[in-house]
Coordinates of C-alpha atoms in Angstrom, one line a residue:
M1179 CA -28.1 31.1 -19.6
G1180 CA -25.8 32.7 -17.0
V1181 CA -22.3 31.5 -16.1
I1182 CA -23.5 30.0 -12.9
S1183 CA -26.3 28.2 -14.6
V1184 CA -23.8 26.7 -17.0
L1185 CA -21.5 25.6 -14.2
K1186 CA -24.4 23.9 -12.5
E1187 CA -24.8 21.6 -15.5
I1188 CA -21.1 20.5 -15.3
P1189 CA -20.3 17.5 -13.1
G1190 CA -17.8 18.3 -10.4
L1191 CA -15.3 15.7 -11.4
L1192 CA -15.2 17.1 -14.9
V1193 CA -14.3 20.5 -13.4
V1194 CA -11.4 18.8 -11.5
T1195 CA -10.2 17.1 -14.8
W1196 CA -10.3 20.5 -16.6
A1197 CA -8.4 22.1 -13.7
L1198 CA -5.7 19.4 -13.9
L1199 CA -5.5 19.8 -17.7
G1200 CA -5.1 23.5 -17.3
L1201 CA -2.3 23.0 -14.9
A1202 CA -0.5 20.7 -17.3
I1203 CA -0.9 23.2 -20.1
Y1204 CA 0.4 26.0 -17.9
A1205 CA 3.4 23.8 -16.9
G1206 CA 4.0 23.1 -20.6
Y1207 CA 3.9 26.8 -21.4
R1208 CA 6.4 27.5 -18.6
Q1209 CA 8.7 24.9 -20.2
N1210 CA 8.3 26.4 -23.7
W1211 CA 6.9 23.1 -24.8
Q1212 CA 10.3 21.5 -24.9
M1213 CA 10.1 17.8 -25.2
R1214 CA 13.5 16.8 -24.0
S1215 CA 14.9 13.3 -23.9
V1216 CA 15.1 11.7 -20.5
A1217 CA 18.5 10.9 -19.1
A1218 CA 19.4 7.6 -17.7
D1219 CA 20.8 9.0 -14.5
G1220 CA 18.7 9.4 -11.3
G1221 CA 18.8 13.2 -11.0
Y1222 CA 17.6 13.5 -7.4
L1223 CA 20.6 15.0 -5.6
S1224 CA 19.2 18.4 -4.9
G1225 CA 21.8 20.9 -3.8
L1226 CA 24.7 19.4 -5.6
G1227 CA 24.2 21.4 -8.8
F1228 CA 24.8 18.5 -11.2
K1229 CA 23.6 18.6 -14.8
S1230 CA 20.6 16.7 -16.0
E1231 CA 18.9 16.4 -19.4
K1232 CA 15.5 16.1 -17.7
P1233 CA 13.1 19.0 -18.0
A1234 CA 12.7 21.0 -14.8
G1235 CA 9.5 21.6 -12.8
I1236 CA 6.2 19.9 -12.9
F1237 CA 6.4 19.3 -16.7
R1238 CA 9.1 16.7 -15.9
W1239 CA 6.7 14.7 -13.6
L1240 CA 3.8 14.9 -16.0
T1241 CA 5.7 13.6 -19.0
T1242 CA 8.3 11.3 -17.6
V1243 CA 8.6 7.6 -18.6
D1244 CA 11.8 7.0 -16.5
H1245 CA 11.2 4.2 -14.1
K1246 CA 12.9 6.1 -11.3
D1247 CA 10.6 9.1 -11.7
I1248 CA 7.5 7.0 -11.9
G1249 CA 8.7 5.1 -8.8
V1250 CA 9.0 8.3 -6.9
L1251 CA 5.5 9.4 -8.2
Y1252 CA 4.1 6.1 -6.9
I1253 CA 5.8 6.5 -3.5
V1254 CA 4.6 10.1 -3.1
F1255 CA 1.1 9.2 -4.1
A1256 CA 1.0 6.3 -1.7
A1257 CA 2.3 8.4 1.1
G1258 CA -0.4 11.0 0.5
A1259 CA -3.1 8.3 0.4
A1260 CA -1.7 6.8 3.6
L1261 CA -1.9 10.1 5.4
W1262 CA -5.5 10.6 4.2
G1263 CA -6.5 7.0 5.2
G1264 CA -4.7 7.5 8.5
T1265 CA -6.8 10.6 9.2
D1266 CA -9.9 8.4 8.7
A1267 CA -8.5 6.0 11.2
M1268 CA -7.9 8.7 13.8
M1269 CA -11.5 10.0 13.2
I1270 CA -12.8 6.4 13.8
R1271 CA -10.8 6.1 17.0
T1272 CA -12.1 9.5 18.1
E1273 CA -15.7 8.3 17.8
L1274 CA -14.9 5.0 19.6
F1275 CA -13.3 6.9 22.6
T1276 CA -16.7 6.9 24.2
A1277 CA -19.4 4.3 24.2
G1278 CA -22.1 6.5 22.7
T1279 CA -22.3 8.1 19.2
D1280 CA -21.0 11.5 20.4
V1281 CA -18.6 12.9 17.8
W1282 CA -19.7 11.8 14.3
S1283 CA -23.1 10.6 13.1
A1284 CA -23.5 6.8 12.5
E1285 CA -23.6 7.5 8.7
T1286 CA -20.3 9.4 8.9
Y1287 CA -18.7 6.7 11.0
N1288 CA -19.8 4.0 8.4
A1289 CA -18.3 6.2 5.7
L1290 CA -15.1 6.5 7.6
F1291 CA -14.3 2.8 8.0
T1292 CA -15.4 2.2 4.4
T1293 CA -13.1 4.8 2.9
H1294 CA -10.3 4.0 5.3
G1295 CA -10.3 0.4 4.2
L1296 CA -10.5 1.2 0.5
T1297 CA -7.8 3.9 0.7
M1298 CA -5.3 1.8 2.6
L1299 CA -5.6 -1.4 0.6
F1300 CA -5.9 0.0 -2.9
F1301 CA -4.2 3.3 -2.8
F1302 CA -1.5 3.1 -0.1
V1303 CA 0.0 -0.3 0.2
T1304 CA -0.2 -1.5 -3.4
P1305 CA 1.1 1.7 -5.0
A1306 CA 3.8 2.0 -2.3
F1307 CA 5.3 -1.4 -3.2
T1308 CA 4.7 -0.8 -6.9
G1309 CA 6.7 2.4 -6.6
L1310 CA 9.6 0.6 -4.9
A1311 CA 9.4 -2.1 -7.7
N1312 CA 9.5 0.6 -10.4
Y1313 CA 12.5 2.3 -8.9
F1314 CA 14.6 -0.7 -7.8
V1315 CA 13.7 -3.8 -9.9
P1316 CA 15.4 -2.5 -13.1
I1317 CA 18.5 -1.6 -11.0
L1318 CA 18.5 -4.9 -9.1
V1319 CA 18.2 -7.0 -12.3
G1320 CA 20.7 -4.8 -14.3
A1321 CA 18.1 -3.3 -16.8
D1322 CA 18.0 0.2 -18.2
D1323 CA 14.3 0.6 -17.6
M1324 CA 11.1 -1.3 -17.2
S1325 CA 10.1 -3.3 -20.3
F1326 CA 7.2 -1.0 -21.3
P1327 CA 8.0 2.5 -20.0
R1328 CA 5.0 4.2 -21.5
I1329 CA 2.6 1.6 -20.2
N1330 CA 4.4 2.1 -16.9
A1331 CA 3.5 5.8 -17.0
I1332 CA -0.1 5.1 -18.0
A1333 CA -0.5 2.6 -15.2
F1334 CA 0.5 5.3 -12.6
W1335 CA -1.6 8.1 -14.1
L1336 CA -4.7 5.9 -13.9
L1337 CA -4.4 5.9 -10.1
P1338 CA -5.1 9.6 -9.3
P1339 CA -8.5 9.7 -11.2
A1340 CA -9.3 6.3 -9.6
F1341 CA -8.6 7.7 -6.2
F1342 CA -10.7 10.8 -6.8
L1343 CA -13.6 8.6 -8.0
V1344 CA -13.4 6.5 -4.8
R1345 CA -13.1 9.5 -2.5
G1346 CA -15.2 11.7 -4.6
G1347 CA -18.1 12.0 -2.2
L1348 CA -16.0 13.9 0.4
I1349 CA -14.2 16.0 -2.3
T1350 CA -17.4 17.1 -4.0
E1351 CA -19.1 17.8 -0.6
V1352 CA -16.2 20.0 0.3
M1353 CA -16.3 21.8 -3.1
G1354 CA -20.1 22.2 -2.7
K1355 CA -19.8 23.8 0.7
M1356 CA -17.0 26.1 -0.5
L1357 CA -19.2 27.2 -3.4
A1358 CA -22.3 27.5 -1.1
A1359 CA -20.2 29.8 1.1
V1360 CA -19.9 32.3 -1.8
G1361 CA -23.6 32.0 -2.7
V1362 CA -23.5 29.2 -5.4
R1363 CA -25.6 26.2 -4.5
W1364 CA -24.7 23.1 -6.7
E1365 CA -27.0 20.3 -5.6
L1366 CA -25.1 17.6 -7.6
L1367 CA -22.1 18.1 -5.4
F1368 CA -24.2 17.3 -2.4
S1369 CA -25.8 14.2 -4.0
L1370 CA -22.5 12.2 -4.0
R1371 CA -22.3 11.0 -0.4
P1372 CA -19.4 9.0 0.9
P1373 CA -20.2 5.2 0.6
T1374 CA -21.2 3.4 3.8
L1375 CA -21.0 -0.2 2.7
G1376 CA -17.7 -1.3 4.2
W1377 CA -14.7 -2.2 1.9
T1378 CA -16.2 -5.6 1.1
L1379 CA -19.2 -3.9 -0.7
Y1380 CA -21.5 -6.9 0.2
A1381 CA -24.6 -7.5 -1.9
P1382 CA -27.6 -7.1 -1.8
R1383 CA -27.1 -3.7 0.1
S1384 CA -24.5 -2.5 -2.5
I1385 CA -27.1 -3.1 -5.2
I1386 CA -30.1 -1.4 -3.6
V1387 CA -28.5 1.6 -2.0
S1388 CA -29.4 4.7 -4.1
N1389 CA -26.2 6.8 -3.5
P1390 CA -24.7 7.5 -7.0
Q1391 CA -21.3 7.7 -5.4
V1392 CA -21.3 3.9 -5.1
D1393 CA -21.1 3.7 -8.9
L1394 CA -18.1 6.0 -8.9
V1395 CA -16.5 3.9 -6.2
L1396 CA -16.9 0.7 -8.3
L1397 CA -15.5 2.4 -11.4
G1398 CA -12.6 3.9 -9.4
L1399 CA -11.7 0.5 -8.0
H1400 CA -12.0 -1.1 -11.5
L1401 CA -9.6 1.6 -12.8
S1402 CA -7.1 1.0 -10.0
G1403 CA -7.3 -2.7 -10.8
L1404 CA -6.4 -2.0 -14.4
A1405 CA -3.4 0.0 -13.2
T1406 CA -2.2 -2.7 -10.9
I1407 CA -2.5 -5.4 -13.7
M1408 CA -0.5 -3.2 -16.1
A1409 CA 2.2 -2.6 -13.5
S1410 CA 2.4 -6.3 -12.7
V1411 CA 2.7 -7.3 -16.3
N1412 CA 5.6 -4.8 -16.6
I1413 CA 7.3 -6.3 -13.5
I1414 CA 7.0 -9.8 -14.8
V1415 CA 8.3 -9.1 -18.3
T1416 CA 11.1 -6.9 -17.0
I1417 CA 12.4 -9.6 -14.6
F1418 CA 12.0 -12.4 -17.3
T1419 CA 13.5 -10.5 -20.3
E1420 CA 15.6 -7.6 -19.1
R1421 CA 17.8 -9.4 -16.6
D1422 CA 21.5 -8.9 -17.0
E1423 CA 23.3 -12.0 -18.2
N1424 CA 25.1 -12.3 -14.9
I1425 CA 21.9 -12.4 -13.0
T1426 CA 20.4 -15.9 -12.9
W1427 CA 17.4 -17.2 -11.1
A1428 CA 19.8 -18.5 -8.4
N1429 CA 21.2 -15.1 -7.6
L1430 CA 18.2 -13.0 -8.2
D1431 CA 17.6 -10.9 -5.1
I1432 CA 14.8 -11.9 -2.7
F1433 CA 12.8 -8.6 -3.2
S1434 CA 12.5 -9.3 -6.9
W1435 CA 11.5 -12.9 -6.2
T1436 CA 8.6 -11.7 -4.0
L1437 CA 7.6 -9.0 -6.5
L1438 CA 7.6 -11.6 -9.3
T1439 CA 5.3 -13.9 -7.2
T1440 CA 3.1 -11.0 -6.2
S1441 CA 2.7 -9.9 -9.8
G1442 CA 1.7 -13.5 -10.7
I1443 CA -1.0 -13.4 -8.1
V1444 CA -2.3 -10.1 -9.4
L1445 CA -2.8 -11.5 -12.9
F1446 CA -5.2 -14.1 -11.6
A1447 CA -6.9 -12.2 -8.8
F1448 CA -7.5 -8.7 -10.1
P1449 CA -9.4 -9.7 -13.3
V1450 CA -11.9 -11.5 -11.1
L1451 CA -12.4 -8.4 -9.0
G1452 CA -12.8 -6.3 -12.1
S1453 CA -15.4 -8.6 -13.6
A1454 CA -17.3 -8.7 -10.3
L1455 CA -17.3 -4.9 -10.0
L1456 CA -18.7 -4.5 -13.5
M1457 CA -21.3 -7.1 -12.8
L1458 CA -22.3 -5.1 -9.7
V1459 CA -22.5 -1.9 -11.7
A1460 CA -24.8 -3.7 -14.2
D1461 CA -27.0 -4.9 -11.3
R1462 CA -27.2 -1.4 -9.9
N1463 CA -27.9 0.4 -13.2
F1464 CA -29.2 -2.0 -15.9
G1465 CA -31.5 -4.4 -14.1
T1466 CA -29.3 -7.5 -14.3
T1467 CA -29.4 -10.1 -11.4
F1468 CA -25.9 -11.4 -11.1
F1469 CA -25.9 -10.8 -7.3
A1470 CA -29.6 -10.2 -6.7
V1471 CA -31.6 -12.7 -4.6
E1472 CA -33.6 -13.7 -7.6
G1473 CA -30.4 -14.3 -9.7
G1474 CA -27.0 -15.5 -8.7
G1475 CA -27.5 -14.4 -5.1
P1476 CA -25.4 -12.4 -2.6
I1477 CA -23.2 -15.4 -1.8
L1478 CA -21.9 -15.3 -5.4
W1479 CA -20.6 -11.8 -4.7
Q1480 CA -18.8 -13.1 -1.6
H1481 CA -17.2 -16.0 -3.5
L1482 CA -15.9 -13.7 -6.3
F1483 CA -14.9 -10.9 -3.9
W1484 CA -12.9 -13.2 -1.6
F1485 CA -11.4 -15.1 -4.5
F1486 CA -9.7 -11.7 -5.0
G1487 CA -9.8 -10.5 -1.4
H1488 CA -7.7 -13.1 0.3
P1489 CA -4.9 -13.3 -2.4
E1490 CA -5.0 -9.5 -2.0
V1491 CA -3.6 -10.0 1.5
Y1492 CA -0.6 -11.8 0.1
I1493 CA -0.3 -9.3 -2.7
L1494 CA 0.2 -6.8 0.1
V1495 CA 2.3 -8.9 2.4
L1496 CA 4.7 -10.7 0.1
P1497 CA 6.6 -7.5 -1.0
A1498 CA 6.8 -6.7 2.7
F1499 CA 8.3 -10.1 3.4
G1500 CA 10.7 -9.5 0.6
L1501 CA 11.8 -6.2 2.1
V1502 CA 12.4 -7.7 5.5
S1503 CA 14.4 -10.6 3.9
L1504 CA 16.4 -8.0 2.0
I1505 CA 17.1 -5.5 4.7
L1506 CA 17.3 -7.6 7.9
P1507 CA 20.5 -9.4 6.9
K1508 CA 22.2 -6.1 6.1
F1509 CA 22.1 -5.1 9.8
A1510 CA 22.5 -8.6 11.2
G1511 CA 26.0 -8.8 9.8
R1512 CA 25.4 -12.1 7.9
K1513 CA 23.6 -13.3 4.8
L1514 CA 20.0 -14.4 4.7
F1515 CA 19.7 -17.9 6.3
G1516 CA 18.0 -20.4 4.0
F1517 CA 17.6 -18.2 0.9
K1518 CA 16.2 -21.1 -1.2
F1519 CA 13.6 -22.0 1.4
I1520 CA 12.4 -18.5 1.6
V1521 CA 12.0 -18.4 -2.2
Y1522 CA 10.2 -21.8 -2.2
S1523 CA 7.9 -20.6 0.7
T1524 CA 7.1 -17.4 -1.3
L1525 CA 6.1 -19.5 -4.3
A1526 CA 4.1 -21.8 -2.1
I1527 CA 2.2 -18.9 -0.5
G1528 CA 1.5 -17.6 -4.0
V1529 CA -0.2 -20.9 -5.0
L1530 CA -2.0 -21.6 -1.8
S1531 CA -3.3 -18.1 -1.5
F1532 CA -6.0 -19.0 -4.1
G1533 CA -7.3 -21.9 -2.0
V1534 CA -8.2 -20.1 1.2
W1535 CA -10.9 -17.5 0.1
A1536 CA -13.9 -19.3 1.6
H1537 CA -12.5 -19.2 5.2
H1538 CA -14.0 -15.7 5.1
M1539 CA -17.4 -17.4 4.6
F1540 CA -17.5 -20.1 7.2
A1541 CA -20.5 -18.3 8.8
T1542 CA -22.6 -18.2 5.6
G1543 CA -23.9 -21.8 5.9
M1544 CA -21.9 -23.3 3.1
D1545 CA -21.5 -27.1 2.8
P1546 CA -19.5 -28.5 5.8
R1547 CA -17.3 -30.6 3.5
L1548 CA -16.3 -27.5 1.7
R1549 CA -15.6 -25.7 4.9
A1550 CA -13.4 -28.5 6.1
S1551 CA -11.3 -28.4 2.9
F1552 CA -10.8 -24.6 3.1
M1553 CA -9.9 -24.9 6.7
A1554 CA -7.2 -27.4 5.8
V1555 CA -5.7 -25.2 3.2
S1556 CA -5.9 -22.1 5.4
L1557 CA -4.0 -24.0 8.1
A1558 CA -1.5 -25.3 5.6
I1559 CA -0.5 -21.8 4.4
A1560 CA 0.8 -21.1 7.9
I1561 CA 3.7 -23.5 7.1
P1562 CA 5.5 -21.4 4.5
S1563 CA 4.7 -18.3 6.5
A1564 CA 6.4 -19.9 9.5
V1565 CA 9.4 -20.9 7.4
K1566 CA 10.1 -17.3 6.7
T1567 CA 9.8 -16.4 10.3
F1568 CA 12.2 -19.1 11.5
N1569 CA 14.7 -18.1 8.7
W1570 CA 14.6 -14.5 9.8
M1571 CA 15.2 -15.5 13.4
A1572 CA 18.1 -17.8 12.3
T1573 CA 19.6 -14.9 10.4
L1574 CA 19.6 -12.8 13.5
W1575 CA 20.9 -15.7 15.6
G1576 CA 24.6 -15.2 16.2
G1577 CA 24.7 -12.2 14.0
N1578 CA 26.3 -8.8 14.8
V1579 CA 22.9 -7.0 15.0
R1580 CA 23.0 -3.2 14.5
W1581 CA 19.9 -1.4 15.7
A1582 CA 19.7 1.1 12.9
T1583 CA 16.2 2.4 12.1
P1584 CA 15.5 0.0 9.2
Q1585 CA 16.4 -2.9 11.5
I1586 CA 14.2 -1.7 14.3
F1587 CA 11.3 -1.7 11.9
C1588 CA 12.2 -5.2 10.5
V1589 CA 12.4 -6.8 13.9
G1590 CA 9.2 -5.0 15.0
G1591 CA 7.5 -6.3 11.8
I1592 CA 8.5 -9.8 12.7
M1593 CA 7.1 -9.4 16.2
T1594 CA 3.8 -8.1 14.9
F1595 CA 3.7 -10.8 12.2
I1596 CA 4.0 -13.5 14.8
I1597 CA 1.0 -12.1 16.7
G1598 CA -1.0 -11.5 13.5
G1599 CA -0.1 -14.9 12.1
V1600 CA -0.9 -16.9 15.3
T1601 CA -4.3 -15.1 15.7
G1602 CA -5.0 -15.9 12.1
V1603 CA -4.4 -19.6 12.6
F1604 CA -7.2 -19.6 15.2
L1605 CA -9.5 -17.8 12.7
A1606 CA -8.8 -20.6 10.2
S1607 CA -10.3 -23.1 12.5
I1608 CA -14.1 -23.4 11.9
P1609 CA -15.3 -23.7 15.5
V1610 CA -13.3 -20.7 16.6
D1611 CA -14.1 -18.6 13.6
L1612 CA -17.9 -19.1 14.1
V1613 CA -17.5 -17.6 17.6
L1614 CA -15.1 -14.7 16.7
H1615 CA -16.5 -14.0 13.2
D1616 CA -17.1 -10.3 12.6
T1617 CA -15.8 -9.2 16.0
Y1618 CA -13.0 -6.9 16.9
Y1619 CA -10.8 -9.9 17.1
V1620 CA -10.7 -10.0 13.3
V1621 CA -9.9 -6.2 13.2
G1622 CA -7.0 -6.7 15.7
H1623 CA -5.7 -9.8 13.8
F1624 CA -5.4 -8.2 10.3
H1625 CA -4.2 -4.8 11.7
F1626 CA -1.2 -6.7 13.3
I1627 CA -0.5 -7.8 9.7
V1628 CA -1.4 -4.6 7.7
M1629 CA -0.3 -2.0 10.2
G1630 CA 2.4 -4.2 11.6
V1631 CA 4.6 -6.1 9.2
I1632 CA 3.4 -4.5 6.0
T1633 CA 3.6 -0.9 7.0
F1634 CA 6.7 -1.5 9.1
A1635 CA 8.5 -3.0 6.0
A1636 CA 7.5 0.1 4.0
F1637 CA 8.9 2.3 6.8
A1638 CA 12.1 0.2 6.9
A1639 CA 12.5 0.6 3.1
S1640 CA 11.9 4.4 3.3
Y1641 CA 14.7 4.7 5.7
Y1642 CA 17.0 2.1 4.2
W1643 CA 16.9 3.6 0.7
F1644 CA 16.4 7.3 1.7
P1645 CA 20.1 8.1 1.1
L1646 CA 20.0 6.5 -2.3
L1647 CA 16.7 8.2 -3.3
T1648 CA 17.6 11.7 -2.1
G1649 CA 21.3 11.8 -1.8
R1650 CA 20.9 13.0 1.8
M1651 CA 20.9 11.3 5.2
F1652 CA 17.9 11.4 7.5
N1653 CA 18.0 12.2 11.2
R1654 CA 18.9 8.8 12.8
R1655 CA 17.7 9.7 16.3
L1656 CA 14.3 10.8 15.1
G1657 CA 14.1 7.6 13.0
R1658 CA 14.8 5.4 16.0
I1659 CA 12.2 7.3 18.0
H1660 CA 9.7 6.7 15.2
G1661 CA 10.5 3.0 15.2
Y1662 CA 10.1 2.4 18.9
L1663 CA 6.9 4.6 19.0
S1664 CA 5.4 2.6 16.2
I1665 CA 6.1 -0.8 17.8
V1666 CA 4.6 0.4 21.1
G1667 CA 1.7 2.1 19.3
V1668 CA 0.7 -1.0 17.3
F1669 CA 0.7 -3.3 20.4
V1670 CA -1.3 -0.7 22.5
A1671 CA -3.7 -0.1 19.6
F1672 CA -4.5 -3.6 18.5
L1673 CA -4.0 -6.0 21.5
P1674 CA -7.0 -4.5 23.2
M1675 CA -9.0 -5.2 20.0
I1676 CA -8.1 -8.9 20.4
L1677 CA -9.5 -8.8 24.0
I1678 CA -12.6 -6.9 22.9
G1679 CA -13.2 -9.5 20.2
Y1680 CA -12.9 -12.3 22.8
G1681 CA -15.6 -10.4 24.7
G1682 CA -17.8 -10.7 21.7
L1683 CA -18.2 -7.1 20.6
P1684 CA -19.1 -6.9 16.9
R1685 CA -17.1 -4.5 14.8
R1686 CA -18.3 -1.6 12.6
S1687 CA -20.6 0.0 15.1
A1688 CA -20.3 3.6 16.3
S1689 CA -21.7 2.8 19.7
Y1690 CA -21.0 -0.1 22.0
P1691 CA -21.7 -1.3 25.6
G1692 CA -19.9 0.8 28.3
A1693 CA -18.1 -2.3 29.6
F1694 CA -15.7 -2.1 26.6
E1695 CA -15.0 1.6 27.0
A1696 CA -11.7 1.3 28.9
L1697 CA -10.2 -1.1 26.3
Q1698 CA -11.5 1.1 23.4
Q1699 CA -9.8 4.1 25.0
L1700 CA -6.6 2.2 25.4
S1701 CA -6.8 1.3 21.7
S1702 CA -7.4 4.9 20.8
F1703 CA -4.4 5.9 22.9
G1704 CA -2.3 3.5 20.9
A1705 CA -3.6 5.0 17.6
V1706 CA -2.5 8.4 18.8
I1707 CA 1.0 7.0 19.5
I1708 CA 1.1 5.6 15.9
G1709 CA -0.1 9.0 14.6
I1710 CA 2.7 10.9 16.5
G1711 CA 5.2 8.5 15.0
A1712 CA 3.9 9.0 11.5
L1713 CA 4.2 12.8 12.0
I1714 CA 7.8 12.4 13.1
W1715 CA 8.5 10.2 10.1
L1716 CA 7.0 12.8 7.7
T1717 CA 8.8 15.7 9.4
N1718 CA 12.1 13.9 9.5
L1719 CA 12.1 12.8 5.8
V1720 CA 10.9 16.2 4.5
Q1721 CA 13.4 18.2 6.5
S1722 CA 16.2 15.7 5.7
Y1723 CA 15.4 15.9 2.0
R1724 CA 15.8 19.7 2.3
L1725 CA 18.6 20.1 4.8
G1726 CA 20.0 16.6 5.6
P1727 CA 23.8 15.9 5.3
I1728 CA 24.7 15.2 1.7
V1729 CA 25.9 11.7 1.0
T1730 CA 29.3 11.4 -0.6
D1731 CA 30.1 7.7 0.2
A1732 CA 27.6 5.2 -1.2
D1733 CA 28.3 2.7 1.6
V1734 CA 26.2 4.6 4.1
W1735 CA 25.3 1.4 6.0
N1736 CA 28.8 -0.1 6.1
L1737 CA 27.7 -3.1 4.0
R1738 CA 31.1 -3.7 2.4
E1739 CA 32.6 -5.2 5.5
T1740 CA 30.0 -8.0 5.5
G1741 CA 30.1 -8.5 1.7
Q1742 CA 26.5 -7.2 1.3
F1743 CA 27.2 -4.0 -0.8
S1744 CA 24.4 -5.1 -3.1
R1745 CA 23.6 -4.1 -6.7
E1746 CA 21.5 -1.0 -5.9
W1747 CA 24.3 0.5 -3.8
Q1748 CA 26.9 -0.3 -6.4
W1749 CA 24.6 1.5 -8.9
F1750 CA 24.4 4.4 -6.5
E1751 CA 28.1 4.6 -6.2
E1752 CA 28.5 4.8 -9.9
Q1753 CA 25.9 7.6 -10.0
L1754 CA 27.8 9.6 -7.3
E1755 CA 31.0 9.2 -9.3
D1756 CA 29.3 10.4 -12.5
R1757 CA 27.6 13.3 -10.9
T1758 CA 30.8 14.4 -9.2
K1759 CA 32.2 15.0 -12.7
F1760 CA 29.4 17.4 -13.5
R1761 CA 29.3 19.5 -10.3
R1762 CA 29.6 23.1 -11.0

């Protein structure tokens, strides 16, 4: 049997695994297999020439159990996934620029919105906030590290293979075409087609579709769920058991409060998703009938999926709320108004989030009495959400607001959250939902939340903590341009979708009536503005990391004058003092 014949028998993903293993072995060889101890310091001030006990190069990143290193790995991974998922979004908007199916095939379009949703929800937002939690929670609570550092590392390293499993169809197709270009035809690589089911993976279609890539997607999502649960357990245990004796529940920072609540939601929501995914795998491969028509039925999948799916929205948005509550007062010149009420509203959202899942199912013909009860809870959850909004506005009221880049994103996030929240209240009402269900109105509503306040909070954090993470300052003018472009882009991209939804256009179709073309083109124009802003963000941060002004004073935001030089900046100041002693 020739070499090529042998290769044809090896699954593509196994080849990728071997390649990564070979890379790790090579990195270890370059480091002479030195297993050095990890220092407690950050070690990220490139260009200062300070000493560090951490091994250099890629070996450090493959073997580290330091919470700050793992936090950086999470953030870099999430940024890469966001750029990939954003590319999907731009391809979607390219197709929708004209009414016909002109650019991509209908199957490619279906694959694009499926992988876009899965990537953004499971591999961008959740890892991004987990990365921030890994880096900052131990610092904010006065701990040396997370409670379980090795489990922390394992949780992160489960994510890359999970991502490759979910996106494997595209990866293997590219590999197959590259091999075909040099004369090697590997049919298996072409058999894994990107999934076209939508991120909800509704049964019975997800059971009967023959694409083997769907099984890999299910296993990849299950793997990412395990990673998220492990990270959440670590966050909970760290906050409960590793807090410094001076940090009580009363003076615990608001970001840690929201992460604690989020992690609690994860512990109840993700095991349900994991179980449902394995049941779906069994239905597809072993003849069980959990979600088949002759068994539990497709509605059972929807119940289980949305029992996870709606709390997932709050798993994503609560850390964003925490970041806005943390950062906004710093640039308003006064402390957060109503701290206790924001904590109580966070806990209330955590509890109520499990009572709203069936409002996604009003159109399924469920018992009207059940629909009414879920409508009541869905409307009720708007109250703690509104409490946060009013407290943010009260914090700004009378404050000495500085329009630094993080503040621009915080205020922009509040604006988009108001639009997304109000449009969500309408969807919680049964009569309105039955009219607008599965239209572009829904897409516009949740993108005001996901692309608005959630992503804006992530951008705000990236700028706010950039000096602490890198020891350098970013270009403030480019940051402000990015902020204003993003706000304009979100409104231009997603307000037309609200109007298109009112017009009754169903979502998830590559073609549509010509009457909607102008609004669709306006929406695509907004997406381009967002994309330009994202490129400015990436260029600014990469260039600033390489060449930005070196930070020598930890009070980069002038927080001392308002008494808000909080724990992470005090920690950063100590690091700067320690590292100064070791400069060569």
